[in-house]
JSON list of C-alpha atoms in Angstrom, two decimals:
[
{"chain": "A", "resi": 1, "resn": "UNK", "atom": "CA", "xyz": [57.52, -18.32, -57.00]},
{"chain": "A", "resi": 2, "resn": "UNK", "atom": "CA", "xyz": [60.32, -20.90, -56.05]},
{"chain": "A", "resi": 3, "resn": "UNK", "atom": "CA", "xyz": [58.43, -23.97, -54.62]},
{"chain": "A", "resi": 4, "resn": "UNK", "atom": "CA", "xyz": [62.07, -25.36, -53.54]},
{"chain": "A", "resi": 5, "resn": "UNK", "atom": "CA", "xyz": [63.22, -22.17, -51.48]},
{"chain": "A", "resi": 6, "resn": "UNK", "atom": "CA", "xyz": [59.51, -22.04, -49.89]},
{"chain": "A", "resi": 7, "resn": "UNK", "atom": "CA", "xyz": [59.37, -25.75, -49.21]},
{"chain": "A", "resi": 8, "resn": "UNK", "atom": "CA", "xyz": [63.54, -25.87, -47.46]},
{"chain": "A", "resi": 9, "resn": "UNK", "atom": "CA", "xyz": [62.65, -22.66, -45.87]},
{"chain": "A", "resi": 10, "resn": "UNK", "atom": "CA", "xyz": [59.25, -24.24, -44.01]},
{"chain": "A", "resi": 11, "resn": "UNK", "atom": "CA", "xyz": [61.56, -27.55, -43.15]},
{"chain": "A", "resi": 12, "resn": "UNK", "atom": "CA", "xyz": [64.04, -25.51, -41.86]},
{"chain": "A", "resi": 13, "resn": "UNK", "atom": "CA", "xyz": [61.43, -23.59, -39.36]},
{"chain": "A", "resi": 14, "resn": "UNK", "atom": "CA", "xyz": [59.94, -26.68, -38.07]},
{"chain": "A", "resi": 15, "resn": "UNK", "atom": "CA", "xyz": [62.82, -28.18, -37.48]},
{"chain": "A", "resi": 16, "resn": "UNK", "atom": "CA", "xyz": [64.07, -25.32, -35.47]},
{"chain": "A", "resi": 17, "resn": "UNK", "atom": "CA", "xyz": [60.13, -25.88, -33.49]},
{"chain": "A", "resi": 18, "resn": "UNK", "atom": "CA", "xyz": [60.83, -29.40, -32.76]},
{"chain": "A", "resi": 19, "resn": "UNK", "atom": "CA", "xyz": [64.53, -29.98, -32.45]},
{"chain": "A", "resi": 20, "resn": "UNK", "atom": "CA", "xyz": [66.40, -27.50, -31.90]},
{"chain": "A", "resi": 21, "resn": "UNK", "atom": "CA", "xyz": [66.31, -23.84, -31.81]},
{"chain": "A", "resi": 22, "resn": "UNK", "atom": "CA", "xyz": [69.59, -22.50, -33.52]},
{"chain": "A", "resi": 23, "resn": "UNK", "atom": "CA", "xyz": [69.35, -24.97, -36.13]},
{"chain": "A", "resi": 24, "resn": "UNK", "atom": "CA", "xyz": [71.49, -23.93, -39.42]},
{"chain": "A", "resi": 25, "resn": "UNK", "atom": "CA", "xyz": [71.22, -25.14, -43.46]},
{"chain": "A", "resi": 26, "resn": "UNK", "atom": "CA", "xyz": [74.57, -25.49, -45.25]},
{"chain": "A", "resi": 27, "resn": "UNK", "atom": "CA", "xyz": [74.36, -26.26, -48.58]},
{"chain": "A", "resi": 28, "resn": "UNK", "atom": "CA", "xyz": [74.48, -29.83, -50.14]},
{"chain": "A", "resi": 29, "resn": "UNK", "atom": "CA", "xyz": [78.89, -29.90, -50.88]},
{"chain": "A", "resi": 30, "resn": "UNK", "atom": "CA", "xyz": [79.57, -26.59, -48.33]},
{"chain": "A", "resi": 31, "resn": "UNK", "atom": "CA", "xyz": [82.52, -27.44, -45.76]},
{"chain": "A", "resi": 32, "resn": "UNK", "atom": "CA", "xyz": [81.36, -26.15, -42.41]},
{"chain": "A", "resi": 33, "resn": "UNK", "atom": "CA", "xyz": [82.52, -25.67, -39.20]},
{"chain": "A", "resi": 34, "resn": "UNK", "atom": "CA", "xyz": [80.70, -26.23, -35.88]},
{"chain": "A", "resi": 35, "resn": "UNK", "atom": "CA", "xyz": [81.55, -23.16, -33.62]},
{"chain": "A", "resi": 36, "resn": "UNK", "atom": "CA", "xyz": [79.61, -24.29, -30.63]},
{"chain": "A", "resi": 37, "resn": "UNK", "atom": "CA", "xyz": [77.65, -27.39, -29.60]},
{"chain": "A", "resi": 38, "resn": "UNK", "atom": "CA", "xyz": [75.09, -28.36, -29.35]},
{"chain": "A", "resi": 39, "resn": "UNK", "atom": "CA", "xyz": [74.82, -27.99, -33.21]},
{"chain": "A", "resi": 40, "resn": "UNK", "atom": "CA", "xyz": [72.21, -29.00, -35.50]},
{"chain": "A", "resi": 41, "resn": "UNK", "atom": "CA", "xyz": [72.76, -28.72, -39.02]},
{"chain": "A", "resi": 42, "resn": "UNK", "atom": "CA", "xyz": [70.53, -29.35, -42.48]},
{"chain": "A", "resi": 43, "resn": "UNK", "atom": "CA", "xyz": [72.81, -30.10, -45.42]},
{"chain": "A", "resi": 44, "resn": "UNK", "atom": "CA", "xyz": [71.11, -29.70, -48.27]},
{"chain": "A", "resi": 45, "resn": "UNK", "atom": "CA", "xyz": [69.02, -30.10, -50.60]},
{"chain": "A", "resi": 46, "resn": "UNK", "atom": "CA", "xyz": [70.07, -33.34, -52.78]},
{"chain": "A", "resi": 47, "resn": "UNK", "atom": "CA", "xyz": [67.52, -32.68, -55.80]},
{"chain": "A", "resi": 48, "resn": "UNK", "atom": "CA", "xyz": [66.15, -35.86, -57.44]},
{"chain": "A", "resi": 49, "resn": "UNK", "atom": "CA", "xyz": [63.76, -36.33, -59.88]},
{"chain": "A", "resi": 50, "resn": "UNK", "atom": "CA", "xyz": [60.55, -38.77, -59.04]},
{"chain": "A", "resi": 51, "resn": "UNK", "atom": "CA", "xyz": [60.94, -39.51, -62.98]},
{"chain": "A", "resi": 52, "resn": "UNK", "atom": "CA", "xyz": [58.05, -42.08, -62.46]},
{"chain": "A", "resi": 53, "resn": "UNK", "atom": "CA", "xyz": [55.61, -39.18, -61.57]},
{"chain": "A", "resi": 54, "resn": "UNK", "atom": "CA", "xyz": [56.65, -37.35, -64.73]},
{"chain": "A", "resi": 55, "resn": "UNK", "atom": "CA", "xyz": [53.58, -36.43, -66.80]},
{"chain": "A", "resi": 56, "resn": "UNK", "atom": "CA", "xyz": [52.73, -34.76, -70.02]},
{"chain": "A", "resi": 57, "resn": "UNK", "atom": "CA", "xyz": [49.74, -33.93, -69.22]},
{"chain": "A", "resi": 58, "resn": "UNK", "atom": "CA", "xyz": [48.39, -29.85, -68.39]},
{"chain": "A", "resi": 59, "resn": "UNK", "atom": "CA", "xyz": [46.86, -28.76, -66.07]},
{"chain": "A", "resi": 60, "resn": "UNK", "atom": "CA", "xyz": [43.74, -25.97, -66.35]},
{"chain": "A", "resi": 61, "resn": "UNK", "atom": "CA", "xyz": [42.02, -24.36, -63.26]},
{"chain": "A", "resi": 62, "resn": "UNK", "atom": "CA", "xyz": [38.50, -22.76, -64.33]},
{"chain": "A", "resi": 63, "resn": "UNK", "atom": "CA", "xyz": [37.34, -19.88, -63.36]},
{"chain": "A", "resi": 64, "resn": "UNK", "atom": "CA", "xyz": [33.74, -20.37, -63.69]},
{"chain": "A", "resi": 65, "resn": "UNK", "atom": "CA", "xyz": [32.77, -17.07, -62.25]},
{"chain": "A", "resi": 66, "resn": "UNK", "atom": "CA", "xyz": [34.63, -14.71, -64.08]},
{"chain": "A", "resi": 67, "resn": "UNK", "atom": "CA", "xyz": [34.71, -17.05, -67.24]},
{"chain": "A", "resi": 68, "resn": "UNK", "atom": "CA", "xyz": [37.95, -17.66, -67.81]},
{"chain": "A", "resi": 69, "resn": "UNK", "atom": "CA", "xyz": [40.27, -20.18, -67.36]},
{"chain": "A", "resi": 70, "resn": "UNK", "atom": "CA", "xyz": [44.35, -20.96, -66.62]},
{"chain": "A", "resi": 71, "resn": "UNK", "atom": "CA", "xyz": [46.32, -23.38, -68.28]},
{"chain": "A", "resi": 72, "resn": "UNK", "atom": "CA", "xyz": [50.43, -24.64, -67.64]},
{"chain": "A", "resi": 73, "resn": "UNK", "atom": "CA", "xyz": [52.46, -28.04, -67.93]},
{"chain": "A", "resi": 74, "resn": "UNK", "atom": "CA", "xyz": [52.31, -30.45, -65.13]},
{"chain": "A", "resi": 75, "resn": "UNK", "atom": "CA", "xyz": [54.83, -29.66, -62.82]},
{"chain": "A", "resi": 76, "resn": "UNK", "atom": "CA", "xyz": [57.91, -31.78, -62.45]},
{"chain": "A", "resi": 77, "resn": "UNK", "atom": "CA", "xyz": [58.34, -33.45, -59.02]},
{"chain": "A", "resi": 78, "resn": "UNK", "atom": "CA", "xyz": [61.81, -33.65, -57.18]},
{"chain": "A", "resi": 79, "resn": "UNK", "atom": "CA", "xyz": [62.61, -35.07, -53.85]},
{"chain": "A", "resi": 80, "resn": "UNK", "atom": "CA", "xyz": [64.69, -33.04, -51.51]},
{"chain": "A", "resi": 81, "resn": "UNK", "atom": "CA", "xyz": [67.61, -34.83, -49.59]},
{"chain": "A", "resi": 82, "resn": "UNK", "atom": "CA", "xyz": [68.72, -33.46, -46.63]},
{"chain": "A", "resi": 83, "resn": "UNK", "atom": "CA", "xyz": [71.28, -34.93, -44.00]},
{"chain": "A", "resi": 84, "resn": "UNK", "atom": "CA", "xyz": [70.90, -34.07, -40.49]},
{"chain": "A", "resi": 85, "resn": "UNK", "atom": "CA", "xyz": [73.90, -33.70, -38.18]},
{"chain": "A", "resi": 86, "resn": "UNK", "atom": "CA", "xyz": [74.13, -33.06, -34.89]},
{"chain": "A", "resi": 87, "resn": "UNK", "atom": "CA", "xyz": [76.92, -32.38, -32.96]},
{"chain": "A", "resi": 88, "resn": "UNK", "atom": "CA", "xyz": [77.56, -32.41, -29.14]},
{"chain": "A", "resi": 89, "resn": "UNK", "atom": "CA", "xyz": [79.66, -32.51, -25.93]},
{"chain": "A", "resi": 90, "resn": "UNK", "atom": "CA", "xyz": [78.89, -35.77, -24.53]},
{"chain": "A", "resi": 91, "resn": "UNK", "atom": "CA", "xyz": [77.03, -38.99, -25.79]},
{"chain": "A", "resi": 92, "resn": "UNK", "atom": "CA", "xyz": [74.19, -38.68, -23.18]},
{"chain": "A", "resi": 93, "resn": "UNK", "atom": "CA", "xyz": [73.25, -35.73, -25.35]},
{"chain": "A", "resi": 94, "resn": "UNK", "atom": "CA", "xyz": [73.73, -37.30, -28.45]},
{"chain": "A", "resi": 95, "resn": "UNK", "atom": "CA", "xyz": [71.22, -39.94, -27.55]},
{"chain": "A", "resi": 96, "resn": "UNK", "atom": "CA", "xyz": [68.84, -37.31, -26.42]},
{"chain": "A", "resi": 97, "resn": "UNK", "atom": "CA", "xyz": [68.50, -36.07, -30.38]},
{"chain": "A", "resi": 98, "resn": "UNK", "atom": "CA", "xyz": [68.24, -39.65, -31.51]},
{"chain": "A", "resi": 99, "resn": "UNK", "atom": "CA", "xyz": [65.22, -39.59, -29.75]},
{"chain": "A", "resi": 100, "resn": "UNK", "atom": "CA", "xyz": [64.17, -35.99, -30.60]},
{"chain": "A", "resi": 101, "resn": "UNK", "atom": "CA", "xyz": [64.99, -36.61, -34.19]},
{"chain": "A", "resi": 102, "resn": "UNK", "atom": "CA", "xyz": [62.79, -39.89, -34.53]},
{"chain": "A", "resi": 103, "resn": "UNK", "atom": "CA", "xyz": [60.19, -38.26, -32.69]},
{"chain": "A", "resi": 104, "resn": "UNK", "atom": "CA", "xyz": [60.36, -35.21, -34.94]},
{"chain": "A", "resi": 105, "resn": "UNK", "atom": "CA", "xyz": [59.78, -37.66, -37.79]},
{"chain": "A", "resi": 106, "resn": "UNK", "atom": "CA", "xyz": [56.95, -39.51, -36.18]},
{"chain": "A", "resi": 107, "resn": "UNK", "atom": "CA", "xyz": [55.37, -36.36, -35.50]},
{"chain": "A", "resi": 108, "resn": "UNK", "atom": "CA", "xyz": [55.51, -34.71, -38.76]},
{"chain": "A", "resi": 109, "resn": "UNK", "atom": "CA", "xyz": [54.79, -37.01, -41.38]},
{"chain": "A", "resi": 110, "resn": "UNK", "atom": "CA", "xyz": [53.47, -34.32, -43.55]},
{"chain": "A", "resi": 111, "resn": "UNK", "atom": "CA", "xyz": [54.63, -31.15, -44.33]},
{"chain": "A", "resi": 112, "resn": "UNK", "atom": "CA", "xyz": [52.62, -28.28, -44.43]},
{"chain": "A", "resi": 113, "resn": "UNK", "atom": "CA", "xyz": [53.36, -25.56, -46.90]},
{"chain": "A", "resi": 114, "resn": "UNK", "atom": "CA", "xyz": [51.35, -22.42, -46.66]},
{"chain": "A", "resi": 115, "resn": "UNK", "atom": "CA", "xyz": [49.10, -21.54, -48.80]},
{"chain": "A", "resi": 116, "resn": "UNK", "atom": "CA", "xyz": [50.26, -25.08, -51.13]},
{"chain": "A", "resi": 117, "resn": "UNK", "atom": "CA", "xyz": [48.90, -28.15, -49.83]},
{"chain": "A", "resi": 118, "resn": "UNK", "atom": "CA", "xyz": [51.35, -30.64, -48.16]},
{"chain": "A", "resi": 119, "resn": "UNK", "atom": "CA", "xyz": [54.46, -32.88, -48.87]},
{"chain": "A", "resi": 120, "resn": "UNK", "atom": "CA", "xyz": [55.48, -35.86, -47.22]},
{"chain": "A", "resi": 121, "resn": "UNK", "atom": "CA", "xyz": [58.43, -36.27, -45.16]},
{"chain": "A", "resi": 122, "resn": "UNK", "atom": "CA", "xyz": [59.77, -39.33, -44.94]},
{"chain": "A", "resi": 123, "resn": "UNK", "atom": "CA", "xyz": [63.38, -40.74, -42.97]},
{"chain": "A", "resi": 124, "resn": "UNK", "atom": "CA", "xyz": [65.59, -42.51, -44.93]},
{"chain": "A", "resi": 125, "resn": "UNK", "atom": "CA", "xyz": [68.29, -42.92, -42.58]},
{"chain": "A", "resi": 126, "resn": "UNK", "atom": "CA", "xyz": [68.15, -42.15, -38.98]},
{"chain": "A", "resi": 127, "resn": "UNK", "atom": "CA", "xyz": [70.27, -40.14, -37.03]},
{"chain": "A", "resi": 128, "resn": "UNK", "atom": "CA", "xyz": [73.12, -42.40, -36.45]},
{"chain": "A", "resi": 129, "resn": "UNK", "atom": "CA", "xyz": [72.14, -44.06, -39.71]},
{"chain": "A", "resi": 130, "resn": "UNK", "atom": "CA", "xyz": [74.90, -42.84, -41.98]},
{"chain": "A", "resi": 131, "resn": "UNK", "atom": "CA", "xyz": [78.75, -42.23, -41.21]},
{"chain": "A", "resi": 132, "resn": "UNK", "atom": "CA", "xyz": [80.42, -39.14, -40.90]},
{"chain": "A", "resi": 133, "resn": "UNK", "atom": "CA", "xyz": [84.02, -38.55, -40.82]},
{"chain": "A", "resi": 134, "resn": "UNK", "atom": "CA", "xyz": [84.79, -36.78, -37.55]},
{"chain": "A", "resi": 135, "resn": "UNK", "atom": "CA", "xyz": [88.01, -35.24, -36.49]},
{"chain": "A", "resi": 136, "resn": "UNK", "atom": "CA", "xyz": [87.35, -33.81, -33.77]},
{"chain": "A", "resi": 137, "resn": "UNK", "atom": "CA", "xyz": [86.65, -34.86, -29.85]},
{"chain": "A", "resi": 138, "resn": "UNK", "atom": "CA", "xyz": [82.71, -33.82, -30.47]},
{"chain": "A", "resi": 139, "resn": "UNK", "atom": "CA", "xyz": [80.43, -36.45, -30.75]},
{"chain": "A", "resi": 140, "resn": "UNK", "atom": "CA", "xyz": [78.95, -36.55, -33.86]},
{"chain": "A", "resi": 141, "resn": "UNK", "atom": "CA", "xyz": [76.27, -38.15, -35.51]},
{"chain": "A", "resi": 142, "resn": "UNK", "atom": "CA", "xyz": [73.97, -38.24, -38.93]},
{"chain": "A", "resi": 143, "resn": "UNK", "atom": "CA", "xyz": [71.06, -38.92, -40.81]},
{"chain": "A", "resi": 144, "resn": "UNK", "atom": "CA", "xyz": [68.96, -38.30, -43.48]},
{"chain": "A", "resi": 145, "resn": "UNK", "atom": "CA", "xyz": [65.42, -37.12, -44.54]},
{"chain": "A", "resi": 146, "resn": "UNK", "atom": "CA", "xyz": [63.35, -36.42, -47.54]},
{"chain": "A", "resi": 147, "resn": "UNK", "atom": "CA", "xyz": [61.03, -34.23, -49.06]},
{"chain": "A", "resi": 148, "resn": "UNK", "atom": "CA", "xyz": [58.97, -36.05, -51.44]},
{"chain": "A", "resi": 149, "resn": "UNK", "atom": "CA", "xyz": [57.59, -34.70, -54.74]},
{"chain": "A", "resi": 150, "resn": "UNK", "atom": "CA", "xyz": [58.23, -31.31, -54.59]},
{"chain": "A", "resi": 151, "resn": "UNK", "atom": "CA", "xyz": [56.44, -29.73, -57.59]},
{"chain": "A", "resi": 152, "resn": "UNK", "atom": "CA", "xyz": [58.72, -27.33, -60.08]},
{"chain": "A", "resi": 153, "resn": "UNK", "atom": "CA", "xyz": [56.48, -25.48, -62.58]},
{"chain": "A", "resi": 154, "resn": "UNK", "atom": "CA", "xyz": [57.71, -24.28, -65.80]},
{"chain": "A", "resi": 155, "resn": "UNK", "atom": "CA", "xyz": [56.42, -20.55, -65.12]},
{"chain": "A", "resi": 156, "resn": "UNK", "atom": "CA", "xyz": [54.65, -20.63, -68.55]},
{"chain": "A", "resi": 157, "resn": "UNK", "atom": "CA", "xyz": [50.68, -19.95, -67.67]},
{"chain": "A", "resi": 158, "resn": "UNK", "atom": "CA", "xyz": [47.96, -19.27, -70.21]},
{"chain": "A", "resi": 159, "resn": "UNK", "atom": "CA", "xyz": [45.05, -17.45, -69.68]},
{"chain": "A", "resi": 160, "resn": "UNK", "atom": "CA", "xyz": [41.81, -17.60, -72.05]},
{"chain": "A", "resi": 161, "resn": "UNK", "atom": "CA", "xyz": [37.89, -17.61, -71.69]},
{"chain": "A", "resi": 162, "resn": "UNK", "atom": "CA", "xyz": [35.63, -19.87, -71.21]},
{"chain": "A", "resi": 163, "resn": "UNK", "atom": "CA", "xyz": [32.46, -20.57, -73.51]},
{"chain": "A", "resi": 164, "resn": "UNK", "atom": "CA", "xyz": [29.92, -18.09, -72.64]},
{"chain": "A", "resi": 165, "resn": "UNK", "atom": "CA", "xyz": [26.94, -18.48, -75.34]},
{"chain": "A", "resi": 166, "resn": "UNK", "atom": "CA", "xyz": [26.81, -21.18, -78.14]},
{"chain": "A", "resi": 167, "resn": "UNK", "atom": "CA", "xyz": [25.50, -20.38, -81.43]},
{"chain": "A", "resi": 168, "resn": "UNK", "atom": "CA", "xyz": [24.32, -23.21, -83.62]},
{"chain": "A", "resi": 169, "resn": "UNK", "atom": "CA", "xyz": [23.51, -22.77, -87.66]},
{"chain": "A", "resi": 170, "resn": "UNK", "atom": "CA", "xyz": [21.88, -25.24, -89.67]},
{"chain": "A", "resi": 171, "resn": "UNK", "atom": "CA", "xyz": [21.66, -24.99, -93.18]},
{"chain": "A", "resi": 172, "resn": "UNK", "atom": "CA", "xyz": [19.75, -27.18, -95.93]},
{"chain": "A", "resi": 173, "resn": "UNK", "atom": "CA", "xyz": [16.31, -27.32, -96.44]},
{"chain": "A", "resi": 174, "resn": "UNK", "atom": "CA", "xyz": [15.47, -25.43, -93.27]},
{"chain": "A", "resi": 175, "resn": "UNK", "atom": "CA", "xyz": [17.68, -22.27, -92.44]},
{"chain": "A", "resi": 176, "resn": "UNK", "atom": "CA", "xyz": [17.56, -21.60, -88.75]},
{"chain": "A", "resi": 177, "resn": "UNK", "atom": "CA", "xyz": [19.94, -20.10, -85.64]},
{"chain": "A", "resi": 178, "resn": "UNK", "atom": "CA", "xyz": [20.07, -21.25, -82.41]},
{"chain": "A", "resi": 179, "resn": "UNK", "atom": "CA", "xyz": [22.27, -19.67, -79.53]},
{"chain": "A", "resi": 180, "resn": "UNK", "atom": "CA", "xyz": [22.24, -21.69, -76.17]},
{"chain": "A", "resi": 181, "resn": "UNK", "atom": "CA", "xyz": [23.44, -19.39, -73.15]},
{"chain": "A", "resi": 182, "resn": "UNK", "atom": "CA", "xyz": [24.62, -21.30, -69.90]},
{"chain": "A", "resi": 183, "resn": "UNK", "atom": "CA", "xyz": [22.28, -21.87, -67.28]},
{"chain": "A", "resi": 184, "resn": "UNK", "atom": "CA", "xyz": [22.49, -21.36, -63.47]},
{"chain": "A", "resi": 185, "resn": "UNK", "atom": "CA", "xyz": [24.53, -24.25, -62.15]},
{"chain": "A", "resi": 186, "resn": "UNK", "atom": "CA", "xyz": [25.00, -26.04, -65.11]},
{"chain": "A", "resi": 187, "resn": "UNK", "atom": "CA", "xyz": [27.99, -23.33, -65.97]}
]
């Protein structure tokens, strides 16, 4: 599964909810080319590792039931950059997705990816925040929002069992066999 394309693809669908409806990703370095306004473009991803979150720990998820269990690395977690630029007619409109832009923010601090859990969104610069290099008579403006800690796993899962029955021998001057099977909630 690609927890990257899953994640951009959800942004990209709430985004076209709450801001506009014919919203577009280009890629991070793309040149692109507004053919009509109003125009709302993701650029994007900028990957960065959150190297402070970086763990060598493993992770294992038991299956208590069918007595067995799953075992991979901790995933790595990357924040996703995206700028945000919106182009239009008239300024009137322009300030019109300021607002809808902040509000989108305010609205959705969280992320929900299906079936996943959640990531937080966060604004680093608002939409007007950063400067774009315009040559045309549009007005244009720009910002920029993250997705935080976006888990990568290394694809490499392993699968074993889990204890079922313990057998105990004790040798020396008594020589005697014990085996200890799980009981009811204590498995």
């Amino acid at each position: 599964m690609s927890t990257i394309r899953t994640v951009t693809e959800t942004l990209i669908r709430q985004v076209k909810a709450d801001i506009h409806p014919d919203a577009v990703l280009v890629l991070a370095d793309d040149v692109f080319e507004v053919q009509r306004t109003p125009s709302v473009i993701l650029q994007g991803p900028r990957v960065s590792e959150n190297k402070l979150r970086r763990s060598q720990s493993r992770l294992i998820e038991k299956d208590v039931d069918a007595l067995s269990f799953e075992e991979c690395s901790f995933p790595r977690l990357y924040h996703l950059d995206f700028d945000l630029i919106v182009t239009v007619d008239r300024e009137v409109e322009l300030l019109e997705f300021q607002e809808s832009v902040s509000r989108f923010v305010q609205r959705n601090p969280v992320l929900t990816i299906t079936d996943q859990g959640h990531l937080n969104l966060t604004e680093i610069a608002p939409l007007g925040g950063l400067n774009r290099v315009n040559l045309s008579n549009l007005k244009q403006s720009s910002g920029r929002i993250r997705i935080e800690d976006c888990p990568v796993y290394d694809g490499e899962i392993q699968n074993g069992h889990l204890i079922k029955d313990r057998t105990f021998q004790f040798h020396g001057s008594v020589n005697e066999e014990r085996t200890y099977e799980p009981k009811g909630d204590e498995q």
